[in-house]
Amino acid sequence: RKAKLEKMPKNKKKKGKAKSQIAPPSLLGQRSRDDDDVDARRVAEADFDDDGRQPSVLHEDEFGDEYEQENILDDDGLMVDEEEEEDAAPARFFRPGIDKLEEGEELVFDPSTYVMYHALKPEWPSLSFDILRDELGGNRTRYPMTMFAVTGSQAATASQNKLTVVKLSNLSRLPKTAPDENDEFTADSEAVVDLEGDDDDDDNGDDAEPVLEHVDVSHPAAINRLRSCPHKSALVATWGDDRTVRVFDLSAHVASLNGLGPKPAWGATGPCFSFSGHADEGFALDWSKVASGQLVSGDCAGRIHVWKPTEGG
């Protein structure tokens, strides 16, 4: 059966509703060459609108997704940001003296490394500090902890420099549970880490507030290095930027922090020993762990001096 094609005038549309005709079953599947030509002309005419321009065709998915965006979850059920996941570089350990920080890189605090972590911010920059041995017993494991330390300053002027003897008490270990798993840890934030241990122990001190007590000791120069004597911890040696090595007895200051005496006044404590014979300032300073009271210092000119204590101090 040949289909009849009516030619339509240009820029005019035929009014009325189109009638659809269904071919008899006997003719279904039978197509002639004329039928193919008609279909081709119909497609060619449909490809252009009345103005001769080719219309854009938008295809709407009959079975569209119910949600506009698919969310990817990790093993813990948390949403994963694909862009951040692609941009994030793998974490690595930093080895001082071996690895170098590239431009834009910074060291990030890893809470899993520590059992206890507390941060202090001194008044002036400090190049050196040391731990003072106490009489509270060795190998302590119960929390909260107590410790003593001494720091040296690098102040703006020589008269502002000082030694600071500090007592840190109520030092708790890191909490066992994080308040928010999405929190990032920085040097100014409280770290959280899951620790293995006895969860029912009430003496862990996880909720204790740390306490800081300190006593300042005037020092005539900026302090490059300081060391506490292992045989008498209150005996502290300092290396100043004025090319002078000094030794201080801070027994009264430690006693005042333990409530065993009054706090010494500022400027009342001077060095019990000093040496200004170095050719230059230095940074090498240490006490002997074998010979009690023996001290060694080295300067930037390459000279090393060793002192041995004499009877009577």
PDB file of C-alpha atoms in Angstrom:
ATOM      1  CA  ARG A   1       0.000   0.000   0.000  1.00  0.00           C
ATOM      2  CA  LYS A   2       1.416   3.352  -0.990  1.00  0.00           C
ATOM      3  CA  ALA A   3       1.126   6.236   1.424  1.00  0.00           C
ATOM      4  CA  LYS A   4       0.011   9.545   0.038  1.00  0.00           C
ATOM      5  CA  LEU A   5       2.135  12.616   0.901  1.00  0.00           C
ATOM      6  CA  GLU A   6       0.621  16.081   0.769  1.00  0.00           C
ATOM      7  CA  LYS A   7       2.922  18.997   0.176  1.00  0.00           C
ATOM      8  CA  MET A   8       2.516  21.756   2.762  1.00  0.00           C
ATOM      9  CA  PRO A   9       3.061  25.423   1.853  1.00  0.00           C
ATOM     10  CA  LYS A  10       6.223  26.903   3.409  1.00  0.00           C
ATOM     11  CA  ASN A  11       5.796  28.672   6.797  1.00  0.00           C
ATOM     12  CA  LYS A  12       2.254  27.319   7.117  1.00  0.00           C
ATOM     13  CA  LYS A  13       0.916  24.600   9.296  1.00  0.00           C
ATOM     14  CA  LYS A  14      -2.017  22.383   8.515  1.00  0.00           C
ATOM     15  CA  LYS A  15      -4.836  22.837  10.982  1.00  0.00           C
ATOM     16  CA  GLY A  16      -6.744  20.021  12.514  1.00  0.00           C
ATOM     17  CA  LYS A  17      -5.864  16.882  14.362  1.00  0.00           C
ATOM     18  CA  ALA A  18      -3.784  14.196  12.759  1.00  0.00           C
ATOM     19  CA  LYS A  19      -5.506  10.881  12.290  1.00  0.00           C
ATOM     20  CA  SER A  20      -3.615   7.740  13.009  1.00  0.00           C
ATOM     21  CA  GLN A  21      -4.152   4.702  10.867  1.00  0.00           C
ATOM     22  CA  ILE A  22      -3.215   1.152  11.751  1.00  0.00           C
ATOM     23  CA  ALA A  23      -2.289  -1.119   8.944  1.00  0.00           C
ATOM     24  CA  PRO A  24      -4.158  -4.396   8.671  1.00  0.00           C
ATOM     25  CA  PRO A  25      -2.385  -7.425  10.120  1.00  0.00           C
ATOM     26  CA  SER A  26      -1.819  -8.772   6.632  1.00  0.00           C
ATOM     27  CA  LEU A  27       0.168  -5.680   5.700  1.00  0.00           C
ATOM     28  CA  LEU A  28       2.254  -5.439   8.903  1.00  0.00           C
ATOM     29  CA  GLY A  29       5.893  -6.026   8.240  1.00  0.00           C
ATOM     30  CA  GLN A  30       5.518  -5.324   4.490  1.00  0.00           C
ATOM     31  CA  ARG A  31       7.216  -2.109   3.340  1.00  0.00           C
ATOM     32  CA  SER A  32       7.794  -0.849  -0.150  1.00  0.00           C
ATOM     33  CA  ARG A  33      10.541   1.417  -1.500  1.00  0.00           C
ATOM     34  CA  ASP A  34       8.033   4.264  -1.688  1.00  0.00           C
ATOM     35  CA  ASP A  35       7.298   3.852   2.041  1.00  0.00           C
ATOM     36  CA  ASP A  36      11.004   4.242   2.805  1.00  0.00           C
ATOM     37  CA  ASP A  37      11.216   7.378   0.680  1.00  0.00           C
ATOM     38  CA  VAL A  38       8.225   8.882   2.477  1.00  0.00           C
ATOM     39  CA  ASP A  39       9.718   8.171   5.915  1.00  0.00           C
ATOM     40  CA  ALA A  40      12.994   9.731   4.846  1.00  0.00           C
ATOM     41  CA  ARG A  41      11.263  12.914   3.683  1.00  0.00           C
ATOM     42  CA  ARG A  42       9.276  13.051   6.920  1.00  0.00           C
ATOM     43  CA  VAL A  43      12.470  12.830   8.968  1.00  0.00           C
ATOM     44  CA  ALA A  44      14.153  15.463   6.812  1.00  0.00           C
ATOM     45  CA  GLU A  45      11.228  17.850   7.306  1.00  0.00           C
ATOM     46  CA  ALA A  46      11.065  17.138  11.046  1.00  0.00           C
ATOM     47  CA  ASP A  47      14.719  18.002  11.426  1.00  0.00           C
ATOM     48  CA  PHE A  48      13.948  21.699  10.834  1.00  0.00           C
ATOM     49  CA  ASP A  49      11.343  24.044  12.318  1.00  0.00           C
ATOM     50  CA  ASP A  50       9.249  26.560  10.444  1.00  0.00           C
ATOM     51  CA  ASP A  51      12.129  29.094  10.395  1.00  0.00           C
ATOM     52  CA  GLY A  52      14.492  26.614   8.815  1.00  0.00           C
ATOM     53  CA  ARG A  53      16.506  26.131  11.991  1.00  0.00           C
ATOM     54  CA  GLN A  54      17.325  22.749  13.453  1.00  0.00           C
ATOM     55  CA  PRO A  55      15.582  22.450  16.840  1.00  0.00           C
ATOM     56  CA  SER A  56      17.377  21.137  19.901  1.00  0.00           C
ATOM     57  CA  VAL A  57      16.045  17.902  21.273  1.00  0.00           C
ATOM     58  CA  LEU A  58      16.016  17.275  25.011  1.00  0.00           C
ATOM     59  CA  HIS A  59      15.715  13.718  26.176  1.00  0.00           C
ATOM     60  CA  GLU A  60      14.071  13.122  29.494  1.00  0.00           C
ATOM     61  CA  ASP A  61      14.799   9.824  31.146  1.00  0.00           C
ATOM     62  CA  GLU A  62      11.506   8.117  31.829  1.00  0.00           C
ATOM     63  CA  PHE A  63      13.114   6.221  34.667  1.00  0.00           C
ATOM     64  CA  GLY A  64      15.088   9.093  36.264  1.00  0.00           C
ATOM     65  CA  ASP A  65      16.919   8.749  39.588  1.00  0.00           C
ATOM     66  CA  GLU A  66      14.995   9.666  42.696  1.00  0.00           C
ATOM     67  CA  TYR A  67      18.069  11.461  44.154  1.00  0.00           C
ATOM     68  CA  GLU A  68      20.098  14.080  42.319  1.00  0.00           C
ATOM     69  CA  GLN A  69      23.444  13.002  43.852  1.00  0.00           C
ATOM     70  CA  GLU A  70      24.728   9.678  45.046  1.00  0.00           C
ATOM     71  CA  ASN A  71      26.559   9.641  48.380  1.00  0.00           C
ATOM     72  CA  ILE A  72      29.456   7.271  48.950  1.00  0.00           C
ATOM     73  CA  LEU A  73      29.899   5.955  52.482  1.00  0.00           C
ATOM     74  CA  ASP A  74      33.014   4.475  54.041  1.00  0.00           C
ATOM     75  CA  ASP A  75      33.204   1.377  56.228  1.00  0.00           C
ATOM     76  CA  ASP A  76      32.067   3.357  59.275  1.00  0.00           C
ATOM     77  CA  GLY A  77      29.006   4.763  57.486  1.00  0.00           C
ATOM     78  CA  LEU A  78      30.469   8.261  57.111  1.00  0.00           C
ATOM     79  CA  MET A  79      30.076  10.260  53.901  1.00  0.00           C
ATOM     80  CA  VAL A  80      33.216  10.334  51.729  1.00  0.00           C
ATOM     81  CA  ASP A  81      34.147  13.486  49.840  1.00  0.00           C
ATOM     82  CA  GLU A  82      35.549  12.211  46.535  1.00  0.00           C
ATOM     83  CA  GLU A  83      37.340  15.494  45.749  1.00  0.00           C
ATOM     84  CA  GLU A  84      39.042  15.630  49.151  1.00  0.00           C
ATOM     85  CA  GLU A  85      39.896  11.951  48.897  1.00  0.00           C
ATOM     86  CA  GLU A  86      41.616  12.519  45.549  1.00  0.00           C
ATOM     87  CA  ASP A  87      43.482  15.638  46.745  1.00  0.00           C
ATOM     88  CA  ALA A  88      44.615  14.192  50.100  1.00  0.00           C
ATOM     89  CA  ALA A  89      48.220  13.047  50.078  1.00  0.00           C
ATOM     90  CA  PRO A  90      49.160   9.916  52.014  1.00  0.00           C
ATOM     91  CA  ALA A  91      50.381  10.622  55.558  1.00  0.00           C
ATOM     92  CA  ARG A  92      54.038   9.966  56.304  1.00  0.00           C
ATOM     93  CA  PHE A  93      56.389  10.262  59.266  1.00  0.00           C
ATOM     94  CA  PHE A  94      58.797  13.183  59.449  1.00  0.00           C
ATOM     95  CA  ARG A  95      62.402  12.336  60.336  1.00  0.00           C
ATOM     96  CA  PRO A  96      64.334  15.367  61.664  1.00  0.00           C
ATOM     97  CA  GLY A  97      67.648  15.804  59.911  1.00  0.00           C
ATOM     98  CA  ILE A  98      66.613  13.498  57.060  1.00  0.00           C
ATOM     99  CA  ASP A  99      63.312  14.721  55.636  1.00  0.00           C
ATOM    100  CA  LYS A 100      62.686  18.270  54.466  1.00  0.00           C
ATOM    101  CA  LEU A 101      59.440  20.236  54.566  1.00  0.00           C
ATOM    102  CA  GLU A 102      58.384  21.360  51.114  1.00  0.00           C
ATOM    103  CA  GLU A 103      56.776  24.731  50.522  1.00  0.00           C
ATOM    104  CA  GLY A 104      53.227  24.691  51.852  1.00  0.00           C
ATOM    105  CA  GLU A 105      53.799  21.606  54.035  1.00  0.00           C
ATOM    106  CA  GLU A 106      53.441  21.645  57.809  1.00  0.00           C
ATOM    107  CA  LEU A 107      53.841  19.104  60.581  1.00  0.00           C
ATOM    108  CA  VAL A 108      50.559  17.715  61.928  1.00  0.00           C
ATOM    109  CA  PHE A 109      50.100  16.392  65.459  1.00  0.00           C
ATOM    110  CA  ASP A 110      49.479  12.626  65.552  1.00  0.00           C
ATOM    111  CA  PRO A 111      47.517  11.812  68.752  1.00  0.00           C
ATOM    112  CA  SER A 112      48.124   8.071  68.410  1.00  0.00           C
ATOM    113  CA  THR A 113      51.801   8.690  69.255  1.00  0.00           C
ATOM    114  CA  TYR A 114      51.139   9.954  72.782  1.00  0.00           C
ATOM    115  CA  VAL A 115      49.680   8.596  75.984  1.00  0.00           C
ATOM    116  CA  MET A 116      49.805  12.038  77.644  1.00  0.00           C
ATOM    117  CA  TYR A 117      50.026  15.415  75.898  1.00  0.00           C
ATOM    118  CA  HIS A 118      49.988  18.966  77.284  1.00  0.00           C
ATOM    119  CA  ALA A 119      51.218  22.156  75.580  1.00  0.00           C
ATOM    120  CA  LEU A 120      52.781  25.257  77.162  1.00  0.00           C
ATOM    121  CA  LYS A 121      53.380  28.688  75.667  1.00  0.00           C
ATOM    122  CA  PRO A 122      56.144  30.642  77.460  1.00  0.00           C
ATOM    123  CA  GLU A 123      56.348  34.412  77.663  1.00  0.00           C
ATOM    124  CA  TRP A 124      59.537  34.508  75.569  1.00  0.00           C
ATOM    125  CA  PRO A 125      60.969  32.114  72.967  1.00  0.00           C
ATOM    126  CA  SER A 126      62.926  29.289  74.555  1.00  0.00           C
ATOM    127  CA  LEU A 127      65.772  27.372  72.918  1.00  0.00           C
ATOM    128  CA  SER A 128      66.285  24.954  75.789  1.00  0.00           C
ATOM    129  CA  PHE A 129      64.597  23.251  78.726  1.00  0.00           C
ATOM    130  CA  ASP A 130      65.259  20.262  80.957  1.00  0.00           C
ATOM    131  CA  ILE A 131      63.390  17.944  83.307  1.00  0.00           C
ATOM    132  CA  LEU A 132      64.160  18.177  87.030  1.00  0.00           C
ATOM    133  CA  ARG A 133      64.327  14.837  88.805  1.00  0.00           C
ATOM    134  CA  ASP A 134      62.006  14.660  91.819  1.00  0.00           C
ATOM    135  CA  GLU A 135      61.527  12.459  94.848  1.00  0.00           C
ATOM    136  CA  LEU A 136      58.078  11.171  93.881  1.00  0.00           C
ATOM    137  CA  GLY A 137      59.381   7.792  92.742  1.00  0.00           C
ATOM    138  CA  GLY A 138      60.448   6.305  89.428  1.00  0.00           C
ATOM    139  CA  ASN A 139      58.398   4.382  86.857  1.00  0.00           C
ATOM    140  CA  ARG A 140      55.160   6.032  87.934  1.00  0.00           C
ATOM    141  CA  THR A 141      52.104   4.734  86.076  1.00  0.00           C
ATOM    142  CA  ARG A 142      49.085   6.157  87.916  1.00  0.00           C
ATOM    143  CA  TYR A 143      47.357   9.334  86.784  1.00  0.00           C
ATOM    144  CA  PRO A 144      47.263  12.268  87.289  1.00  0.00           C
ATOM    145  CA  MET A 145      51.012  12.869  87.056  1.00  0.00           C
ATOM    146  CA  THR A 146      53.287  15.557  88.536  1.00  0.00           C
ATOM    147  CA  MET A 147      56.594  16.782  87.085  1.00  0.00           C
ATOM    148  CA  PHE A 148      59.161  19.546  87.497  1.00  0.00           C
ATOM    149  CA  ALA A 149      61.078  21.331  84.718  1.00  0.00           C
ATOM    150  CA  VAL A 150      63.203  24.400  84.055  1.00  0.00           C
ATOM    151  CA  THR A 151      63.241  26.599  80.930  1.00  0.00           C
ATOM    152  CA  GLY A 152      65.489  29.386  79.665  1.00  0.00           C
ATOM    153  CA  SER A 153      64.399  32.500  77.766  1.00  0.00           C
ATOM    154  CA  GLN A 154      65.538  34.447  74.695  1.00  0.00           C
ATOM    155  CA  ALA A 155      64.018  37.812  75.624  1.00  0.00           C
ATOM    156  CA  ALA A 156      64.056  41.089  73.699  1.00  0.00           C
ATOM    157  CA  THR A 157      66.564  42.653  76.110  1.00  0.00           C
ATOM    158  CA  ALA A 158      69.226  41.071  78.321  1.00  0.00           C
ATOM    159  CA  SER A 159      67.612  42.330  81.552  1.00  0.00           C
ATOM    160  CA  GLN A 160      64.347  40.511  80.754  1.00  0.00           C
ATOM    161  CA  ASN A 161      65.922  37.059  80.454  1.00  0.00           C
ATOM    162  CA  LYS A 162      65.167  34.470  83.090  1.00  0.00           C
ATOM    163  CA  LEU A 163      65.132  30.879  84.182  1.00  0.00           C
ATOM    164  CA  THR A 164      61.672  29.564  84.987  1.00  0.00           C
ATOM    165  CA  VAL A 165      61.237  26.641  87.371  1.00  0.00           C
ATOM    166  CA  VAL A 166      57.828  25.041  86.794  1.00  0.00           C
ATOM    167  CA  LYS A 167      55.738  22.445  88.578  1.00  0.00           C
ATOM    168  CA  LEU A 168      53.077  20.715  86.481  1.00  0.00           C
ATOM    169  CA  SER A 169      50.493  18.732  88.416  1.00  0.00           C
ATOM    170  CA  ASN A 170      47.191  16.998  87.655  1.00  0.00           C
ATOM    171  CA  LEU A 171      48.557  15.926  84.285  1.00  0.00           C
ATOM    172  CA  SER A 172      46.013  13.520  82.831  1.00  0.00           C
ATOM    173  CA  ARG A 173      46.430  11.038  80.026  1.00  0.00           C
ATOM    174  CA  LEU A 174      44.619  11.553  76.766  1.00  0.00           C
ATOM    175  CA  PRO A 175      40.858  10.855  76.888  1.00  0.00           C
ATOM    176  CA  LYS A 176      39.795   7.491  75.529  1.00  0.00           C
ATOM    177  CA  THR A 177      36.861   8.645  73.418  1.00  0.00           C
ATOM    178  CA  ALA A 178      36.667  11.469  70.897  1.00  0.00           C
ATOM    179  CA  PRO A 179      33.743  13.948  71.174  1.00  0.00           C
ATOM    180  CA  ASP A 180      33.614  14.262  67.402  1.00  0.00           C
ATOM    181  CA  GLU A 181      35.243  11.840  64.970  1.00  0.00           C
ATOM    182  CA  ASN A 182      35.489  14.611  62.348  1.00  0.00           C
ATOM    183  CA  ASP A 183      37.598  16.895  64.578  1.00  0.00           C
ATOM    184  CA  GLU A 184      41.135  17.673  63.423  1.00  0.00           C
ATOM    185  CA  PHE A 185      43.963  17.785  65.937  1.00  0.00           C
ATOM    186  CA  THR A 186      46.248  20.815  66.185  1.00  0.00           C
ATOM    187  CA  ALA A 187      48.838  21.985  68.647  1.00  0.00           C
ATOM    188  CA  ASP A 188      46.191  24.162  70.364  1.00  0.00           C
ATOM    189  CA  SER A 189      43.492  21.503  70.656  1.00  0.00           C
ATOM    190  CA  GLU A 190      43.098  18.731  73.199  1.00  0.00           C
ATOM    191  CA  ALA A 191      44.142  15.453  71.663  1.00  0.00           C
ATOM    192  CA  VAL A 192      42.037  12.312  71.860  1.00  0.00           C
ATOM    193  CA  VAL A 193      43.258   8.780  71.375  1.00  0.00           C
ATOM    194  CA  ASP A 194      41.876   5.342  72.121  1.00  0.00           C
ATOM    195  CA  LEU A 195      44.111   3.787  74.760  1.00  0.00           C
ATOM    196  CA  GLU A 196      44.175   0.171  75.748  1.00  0.00           C
ATOM    197  CA  GLY A 197      43.826  -0.316  79.466  1.00  0.00           C
ATOM    198  CA  ASP A 198      41.398  -0.697  82.320  1.00  0.00           C
ATOM    199  CA  ASP A 199      38.303   1.321  81.449  1.00  0.00           C
ATOM    200  CA  ASP A 200      36.926   0.932  84.967  1.00  0.00           C
ATOM    201  CA  ASP A 201      39.909   2.544  86.696  1.00  0.00           C
ATOM    202  CA  ASP A 202      38.705   5.683  88.502  1.00  0.00           C
ATOM    203  CA  ASP A 203      42.248   6.877  89.237  1.00  0.00           C
ATOM    204  CA  ASN A 204      43.196   7.600  85.636  1.00  0.00           C
ATOM    205  CA  GLY A 205      42.631  11.334  86.075  1.00  0.00           C
ATOM    206  CA  ASP A 206      41.121  11.756  82.598  1.00  0.00           C
ATOM    207  CA  ASP A 207      38.917  14.640  83.799  1.00  0.00           C
ATOM    208  CA  ALA A 208      41.544  16.414  85.948  1.00  0.00           C
ATOM    209  CA  GLU A 209      42.440  20.006  85.090  1.00  0.00           C
ATOM    210  CA  PRO A 210      46.214  20.549  84.804  1.00  0.00           C
ATOM    211  CA  VAL A 211      47.805  22.963  87.289  1.00  0.00           C
ATOM    212  CA  LEU A 212      50.879  25.100  86.517  1.00  0.00           C
ATOM    213  CA  GLU A 213      53.030  26.724  89.236  1.00  0.00           C
ATOM    214  CA  HIS A 214      56.301  28.533  88.521  1.00  0.00           C
ATOM    215  CA  VAL A 215      59.121  30.616  89.988  1.00  0.00           C
ATOM    216  CA  ASP A 216      61.248  32.986  87.873  1.00  0.00           C
ATOM    217  CA  VAL A 217      64.996  33.462  88.347  1.00  0.00           C
ATOM    218  CA  SER A 218      66.699  36.467  86.748  1.00  0.00           C
ATOM    219  CA  HIS A 219      69.444  35.689  84.217  1.00  0.00           C
ATOM    220  CA  PRO A 220      71.853  38.330  82.810  1.00  0.00           C
ATOM    221  CA  ALA A 221      71.833  37.049  79.187  1.00  0.00           C
ATOM    222  CA  ALA A 222      69.799  35.096  76.681  1.00  0.00           C
ATOM    223  CA  ILE A 223      70.078  31.349  77.292  1.00  0.00           C
ATOM    224  CA  ASN A 224      71.328  29.174  74.418  1.00  0.00           C
ATOM    225  CA  ARG A 225      71.316  25.917  76.375  1.00  0.00           C
ATOM    226  CA  LEU A 226      70.633  24.666  79.894  1.00  0.00           C
ATOM    227  CA  ARG A 227      71.103  21.305  81.604  1.00  0.00           C
ATOM    228  CA  SER A 228      70.097  19.910  84.988  1.00  0.00           C
ATOM    229  CA  CYS A 229      72.660  17.834  86.922  1.00  0.00           C
ATOM    230  CA  PRO A 230      71.531  14.184  87.035  1.00  0.00           C
ATOM    231  CA  HIS A 231      73.039  13.694  90.523  1.00  0.00           C
ATOM    232  CA  LYS A 232      71.492  16.871  91.953  1.00  0.00           C
ATOM    233  CA  SER A 233      68.644  18.105  89.772  1.00  0.00           C
ATOM    234  CA  ALA A 234      68.402  21.555  91.384  1.00  0.00           C
ATOM    235  CA  LEU A 235      71.911  22.291  90.112  1.00  0.00           C
ATOM    236  CA  VAL A 236      71.337  23.867  86.671  1.00  0.00           C
ATOM    237  CA  ALA A 237      74.057  24.974  84.214  1.00  0.00           C
ATOM    238  CA  THR A 238      73.366  27.595  81.509  1.00  0.00           C
ATOM    239  CA  TRP A 239      75.151  28.650  78.311  1.00  0.00           C
ATOM    240  CA  GLY A 240      74.527  32.389  77.676  1.00  0.00           C
ATOM    241  CA  ASP A 241      74.875  34.347  74.455  1.00  0.00           C
ATOM    242  CA  ASP A 242      77.357  36.575  76.330  1.00  0.00           C
ATOM    243  CA  ARG A 243      79.967  33.750  76.070  1.00  0.00           C
ATOM    244  CA  THR A 244      79.509  32.860  79.745  1.00  0.00           C
ATOM    245  CA  VAL A 245      78.721  29.498  81.368  1.00  0.00           C
ATOM    246  CA  ARG A 246      76.908  29.710  84.724  1.00  0.00           C
ATOM    247  CA  VAL A 247      75.735  27.244  87.339  1.00  0.00           C
ATOM    248  CA  PHE A 248      72.693  27.973  89.549  1.00  0.00           C
ATOM    249  CA  ASP A 249      71.460  26.220  92.676  1.00  0.00           C
ATOM    250  CA  LEU A 250      67.668  26.264  92.450  1.00  0.00           C
ATOM    251  CA  SER A 251      66.959  24.145  95.554  1.00  0.00           C
ATOM    252  CA  ALA A 252      65.030  26.948  97.282  1.00  0.00           C
ATOM    253  CA  HIS A 253      62.830  27.475  94.219  1.00  0.00           C
ATOM    254  CA  VAL A 254      61.933  23.788  93.955  1.00  0.00           C
ATOM    255  CA  ALA A 255      61.200  23.686  97.691  1.00  0.00           C
ATOM    256  CA  SER A 256      58.844  26.659  97.414  1.00  0.00           C
ATOM    257  CA  LEU A 257      56.874  24.888  94.687  1.00  0.00           C
ATOM    258  CA  ASN A 258      56.503  21.894  97.028  1.00  0.00           C
ATOM    259  CA  GLY A 259      55.225  24.187  99.793  1.00  0.00           C
ATOM    260  CA  LEU A 260      58.361  23.688 101.888  1.00  0.00           C
ATOM    261  CA  GLY A 261      59.557  27.282 101.953  1.00  0.00           C
ATOM    262  CA  PRO A 262      58.958  30.850 100.778  1.00  0.00           C
ATOM    263  CA  LYS A 263      59.327  31.850  97.138  1.00  0.00           C
ATOM    264  CA  PRO A 264      62.688  33.568  96.504  1.00  0.00           C
ATOM    265  CA  ALA A 265      62.412  37.150  95.292  1.00  0.00           C
ATOM    266  CA  TRP A 266      63.279  38.212  91.769  1.00  0.00           C
ATOM    267  CA  GLY A 267      66.990  38.981  91.475  1.00  0.00           C
ATOM    268  CA  ALA A 268      67.829  37.393  94.819  1.00  0.00           C
ATOM    269  CA  THR A 269      69.467  34.300  93.300  1.00  0.00           C
ATOM    270  CA  GLY A 270      72.770  34.595  91.484  1.00  0.00           C
ATOM    271  CA  PRO A 271      75.026  31.946  89.958  1.00  0.00           C
ATOM    272  CA  CYS A 272      77.172  29.898  92.309  1.00  0.00           C
ATOM    273  CA  PHE A 273      79.755  29.484  89.501  1.00  0.00           C
ATOM    274  CA  SER A 274      80.469  31.302  86.224  1.00  0.00           C
ATOM    275  CA  PHE A 275      83.139  31.084  83.513  1.00  0.00           C
ATOM    276  CA  SER A 276      83.680  33.681  80.773  1.00  0.00           C
ATOM    277  CA  GLY A 277      86.855  32.284  79.222  1.00  0.00           C
ATOM    278  CA  HIS A 278      85.243  30.925  76.056  1.00  0.00           C
ATOM    279  CA  ALA A 279      86.346  32.553  72.782  1.00  0.00           C
ATOM    280  CA  ASP A 280      82.781  32.611  71.466  1.00  0.00           C
ATOM    281  CA  GLU A 281      79.254  31.761  72.548  1.00  0.00           C
ATOM    282  CA  GLY A 282      78.210  28.144  72.309  1.00  0.00           C
ATOM    283  CA  PHE A 283      75.426  25.591  72.505  1.00  0.00           C
ATOM    284  CA  ALA A 284      77.150  22.391  73.682  1.00  0.00           C
ATOM    285  CA  LEU A 285      76.606  21.775  77.392  1.00  0.00           C
ATOM    286  CA  ASP A 286      76.144  18.646  79.497  1.00  0.00           C
ATOM    287  CA  TRP A 287      76.776  17.015  82.853  1.00  0.00           C
ATOM    288  CA  SER A 288      78.564  13.699  83.245  1.00  0.00           C
ATOM    289  CA  LYS A 289      76.273  10.804  84.141  1.00  0.00           C
ATOM    290  CA  VAL A 290      79.225   8.916  85.629  1.00  0.00           C
ATOM    291  CA  ALA A 291      81.349  11.492  87.456  1.00  0.00           C
ATOM    292  CA  SER A 292      79.141  13.429  89.879  1.00  0.00           C
ATOM    293  CA  GLY A 293      79.202  17.191  89.327  1.00  0.00           C
ATOM    294  CA  GLN A 294      81.517  17.110  86.263  1.00  0.00           C
ATOM    295  CA  LEU A 295      80.486  19.603  83.563  1.00  0.00           C
ATOM    296  CA  VAL A 296      81.612  20.118  79.966  1.00  0.00           C
ATOM    297  CA  SER A 297      80.873  23.029  77.599  1.00  0.00           C
ATOM    298  CA  GLY A 298      81.846  23.736  73.995  1.00  0.00           C
ATOM    299  CA  ASP A 299      81.770  27.005  72.041  1.00  0.00           C
ATOM    300  CA  CYS A 300      81.347  27.892  68.380  1.00  0.00           C
ATOM    301  CA  ALA A 301      85.106  28.552  68.112  1.00  0.00           C
ATOM    302  CA  GLY A 302      85.784  24.852  68.637  1.00  0.00           C
ATOM    303  CA  ARG A 303      86.999  24.988  72.231  1.00  0.00           C
ATOM    304  CA  ILE A 304      85.828  22.567  74.925  1.00  0.00           C
ATOM    305  CA  HIS A 305      86.163  23.158  78.670  1.00  0.00           C
ATOM    306  CA  VAL A 306      85.707  20.569  81.406  1.00  0.00           C
ATOM    307  CA  TRP A 307      85.104  21.351  85.103  1.00  0.00           C
ATOM    308  CA  LYS A 308      85.450  19.013  88.037  1.00  0.00           C
ATOM    309  CA  PRO A 309      83.953  19.865  91.418  1.00  0.00           C
ATOM    310  CA  THR A 310      86.267  20.428  94.347  1.00  0.00           C
ATOM    311  CA  GLU A 311      85.724  19.727  98.025  1.00  0.00           C
ATOM    312  CA  GLY A 312      83.631  22.362  99.697  1.00  0.00           C
ATOM    313  CA  GLY A 313      81.627  23.089  96.523  1.00  0.00           C
TER     314      GLY A 313
END
